[in-house]
């Protein structure tokens, strides 16, 4: 009687360099991402089948959020170069690392590098695969909404910190898509000046749709000022972008415990939040628990109801799966882990089962994105619900029970000529 | 009887990595700069005295004008890191290399990296010494002229190629200085649109001083259009920036052999060219001849009266001298060539004798610059001469015999309120 041996078509040791911040203030810090990557390593090892022979040796290096990332990669790669780089997430860190990795023929898989510039894979970013939806993917949501509801122009209000520049890059993506479709766009950076809600409001009059990306306090000040000027009655449509419910992008809550709470609750009835669509499947619960246990062991607790698992954490888990899929195919094809270009291209234009659901990577190596629009559905309680979903793979919008057409219809604008475009 | 032995206080081998373009279309290509560096190597070896014991082993690597520079440095530095990096010149190439070198504690001396951003030596560019005057130094010339002649506003017309961006960076420097002094500045990039001289002229009406950086044909078209609109009679002051008399910045000549030559000659009577002040001393002739011989050996001939020796070639010669001075002091101090930070700081805030004259490095590690303003002094022949010099070290302007106060005095402007500021 022969027990079935663990089948392993190929045996291969893969050296992985994960380049992420050591600082836990980042949602994608080493301590947060590591448990997810380890979960994926265990899974790949334990499952009998094509990946059982792969061993991933993962080394973690501090990327900071800037130049340090490149220094880490260079200083650690002189002896032997890694076979795969995970991260960096921050744009300025990623740009430098991806360039060098592409030059070295090493695949880079990141749940970050979300800026539009990374979409050009023909040159310096040839080896980059993005397992989280980029800002251009998010921009498709706005493009679809503009088409659907016949809006014609927008004002972008954003807080450009000139360091990591998340809000700048987020709106750059939206700008790039809407501008190409000939929508008129004004932009207003509220960072360089003393933030002045009254001044923002003067600009609001000239545009139909206001798309904001800024910290929670700035958003609240603007919504309060808009409400006082009676601009929250349908003469304008307000959005804020809040992908991760983190301080990097703002925080949708109107509540502060100050004397303006009641007024803010009314104002926020006109605010729509664009966020990542989060889906959950049975297996996810187990993953989430393990990540939580591991991060708590190193002293990271998410107060304020924050989640342990976010798009970055999921993404880096899925990154290892995707790489294993591609490497297996490349080896079956007679090539090796050293053919970074081929492995990279095998990761593109395919759909696979990630930890939280299906992950679809487009032909350009960028993940298709699903996004939700949240709106206040209970004006008494001031609570928000998802009212629409946008599915990137087939570019469709789904209306949910809380959806109210009125809310997205412009009313009482001078010179307004409503026009329903084909959607 | 003892012959005097060649005295050498210290013996040291210095590994130098010169990172410059292989492509000879650059004024600072390897083939052009190498003879100058070799001249300096021979000189340092031959002269008895403090540097006789230094041996410089110089390796040349292709920098291209972009990412390639970093790749060259990384790929060549894994085994042993160089003690000194010469170059890169192009801004985007230099940014990456200087960051990494600063991280590695390796001094970088360049006759390029002229953009304003490199002036911040407190962070990522800590180990950069610039032996050619940067764009900010050039900008001082304009600042002095504005003060002296009481001009109040400017229009910048430039051709931003979005690749090397010489004209963009040149005017960025001027912008940064004039803007800080509260002059009103308009900018017009003539690259992104079909170049339309008429459109440029519409902008010219609103500004007193027009500062241009663009190719020779664009400058000529604009000057012709300005002349036809009678804007060359003193209602505006026109400058073009032409630091190296190279195609990167334009070329002051009005002559094309077409039917507009006569008109262009009249128009150019109102054009002033800002360029580097070139000084010549006796020893320079020998250096220049040797460089010429060497470059011709590899097939580089400068037609059109171009010179063999330019600021870059001189600069990299002087770079080796300056480094030797600093290294000698550091070693006397008991330290070694491995203390890149100390060597770097020893190169700063000092004056030494370069191949073409005195070189003064300011306390921030940037060379003080001398610039000339050229103007047409013979309207019959249409020939240009230097009419003013600006000396960076003591921030003074020198008027030469060809200088004519009239030429720099605004006349016949509406709303003009001439005001002589203290200079």
Short mmCIF file of N, CA, C and O in Angstrom, two decimals, chain A residues 67 70-71 74-75 78 96 99-100 103-104 124, chain B residues 67 70-71 74-75 78 96 99-100 103-104 124:
data_model
loop_
_atom_site.label_atom_id
_atom_site.label_comp_id
_atom_site.label_asym_id
_atom_site.label_seq_id
_atom_site.Cartn_x
_atom_site.Cartn_y
_atom_site.Cartn_z
N UNK A 67 13.02 57.41 -0.92
CA UNK A 67 14.28 56.90 -1.45
C UNK A 67 14.78 55.63 -0.77
O UNK A 67 15.49 54.83 -1.38
N UNK A 70 14.66 52.19 -2.60
CA UNK A 70 15.70 51.84 -3.58
C UNK A 70 16.99 51.43 -2.86
O UNK A 70 17.63 50.46 -3.23
N UNK A 71 17.36 52.19 -1.84
CA UNK A 71 18.58 51.86 -1.11
C UNK A 71 18.51 50.45 -0.55
O UNK A 71 19.48 49.68 -0.62
N UNK A 74 18.94 47.96 -3.46
CA UNK A 74 20.31 47.93 -3.99
C UNK A 74 21.25 47.28 -2.99
O UNK A 74 22.02 46.38 -3.32
N UNK A 75 21.18 47.73 -1.75
CA UNK A 75 22.12 47.22 -0.75
C UNK A 75 21.94 45.73 -0.49
O UNK A 75 22.88 45.04 -0.11
N UNK A 78 23.12 43.07 -4.00
CA UNK A 78 24.44 42.99 -4.62
C UNK A 78 24.93 41.55 -4.67
O UNK A 78 25.42 41.10 -5.70
N UNK A 96 11.21 54.18 -8.21
CA UNK A 96 12.64 53.88 -8.29
C UNK A 96 12.91 52.38 -8.28
O UNK A 96 13.75 51.88 -9.03
N UNK A 99 11.74 50.65 -11.64
CA UNK A 99 12.69 50.91 -12.73
C UNK A 99 13.88 49.96 -12.67
O UNK A 99 14.26 49.35 -13.66
N UNK A 100 14.47 49.87 -11.48
CA UNK A 100 15.67 49.05 -11.35
C UNK A 100 15.32 47.57 -11.53
O UNK A 100 16.04 46.83 -12.21
N UNK A 103 14.89 46.76 -15.09
CA UNK A 103 16.23 46.69 -15.70
C UNK A 103 16.89 45.34 -15.39
O UNK A 103 17.57 44.75 -16.24
N UNK A 104 16.68 44.83 -14.20
CA UNK A 104 17.27 43.55 -13.78
C UNK A 104 16.42 42.35 -14.18
O UNK A 104 16.75 41.22 -13.81
N UNK A 124 9.93 52.01 -18.55
CA UNK A 124 10.63 51.75 -17.30
C UNK A 124 9.86 50.91 -16.29
O UNK A 124 10.44 50.42 -15.35
N UNK B 67 17.48 57.06 -16.85
CA UNK B 67 17.60 55.95 -15.90
C UNK B 67 18.90 55.16 -16.02
O UNK B 67 19.37 54.58 -15.05
N UNK B 70 21.73 55.44 -13.35
CA UNK B 70 21.63 54.70 -12.09
C UNK B 70 21.97 53.23 -12.31
O UNK B 70 22.70 52.62 -11.52
N UNK B 71 21.45 52.67 -13.39
CA UNK B 71 21.72 51.25 -13.66
C UNK B 71 23.22 51.02 -13.78
O UNK B 71 23.76 50.05 -13.24
N UNK B 74 24.79 51.22 -10.26
CA UNK B 74 24.44 50.08 -9.42
C UNK B 74 25.15 48.82 -9.92
O UNK B 74 25.79 48.10 -9.16
N UNK B 75 25.06 48.58 -11.22
CA UNK B 75 25.63 47.34 -11.76
C UNK B 75 27.14 47.30 -11.61
O UNK B 75 27.73 46.23 -11.52
N UNK B 78 28.58 46.94 -7.26
CA UNK B 78 28.28 45.86 -6.34
C UNK B 78 29.55 45.28 -5.75
O UNK B 78 29.65 45.04 -4.57
N UNK B 96 18.99 60.55 -9.60
CA UNK B 96 19.01 59.18 -9.09
C UNK B 96 20.39 58.78 -8.58
O UNK B 96 20.52 58.13 -7.54
N UNK B 99 21.40 60.69 -5.27
CA UNK B 99 20.70 60.12 -4.12
C UNK B 99 21.42 58.88 -3.59
O UNK B 99 21.69 58.74 -2.40
N UNK B 100 21.70 57.96 -4.51
CA UNK B 100 22.32 56.70 -4.09
C UNK B 100 23.74 56.95 -3.56
O UNK B 100 24.14 56.39 -2.54
N UNK B 103 23.66 58.31 -0.16
CA UNK B 103 23.36 57.20 0.76
C UNK B 103 24.61 56.36 1.03
O UNK B 103 24.83 55.91 2.15
N UNK B 104 25.45 56.19 0.02
CA UNK B 104 26.66 55.37 0.15
C UNK B 104 27.86 56.18 0.68
O UNK B 104 28.96 55.65 0.76
N UNK B 124 18.63 64.53 0.27
CA UNK B 124 19.07 63.48 -0.63
C UNK B 124 20.26 63.85 -1.52
O UNK B 124 20.88 62.97 -2.09
#
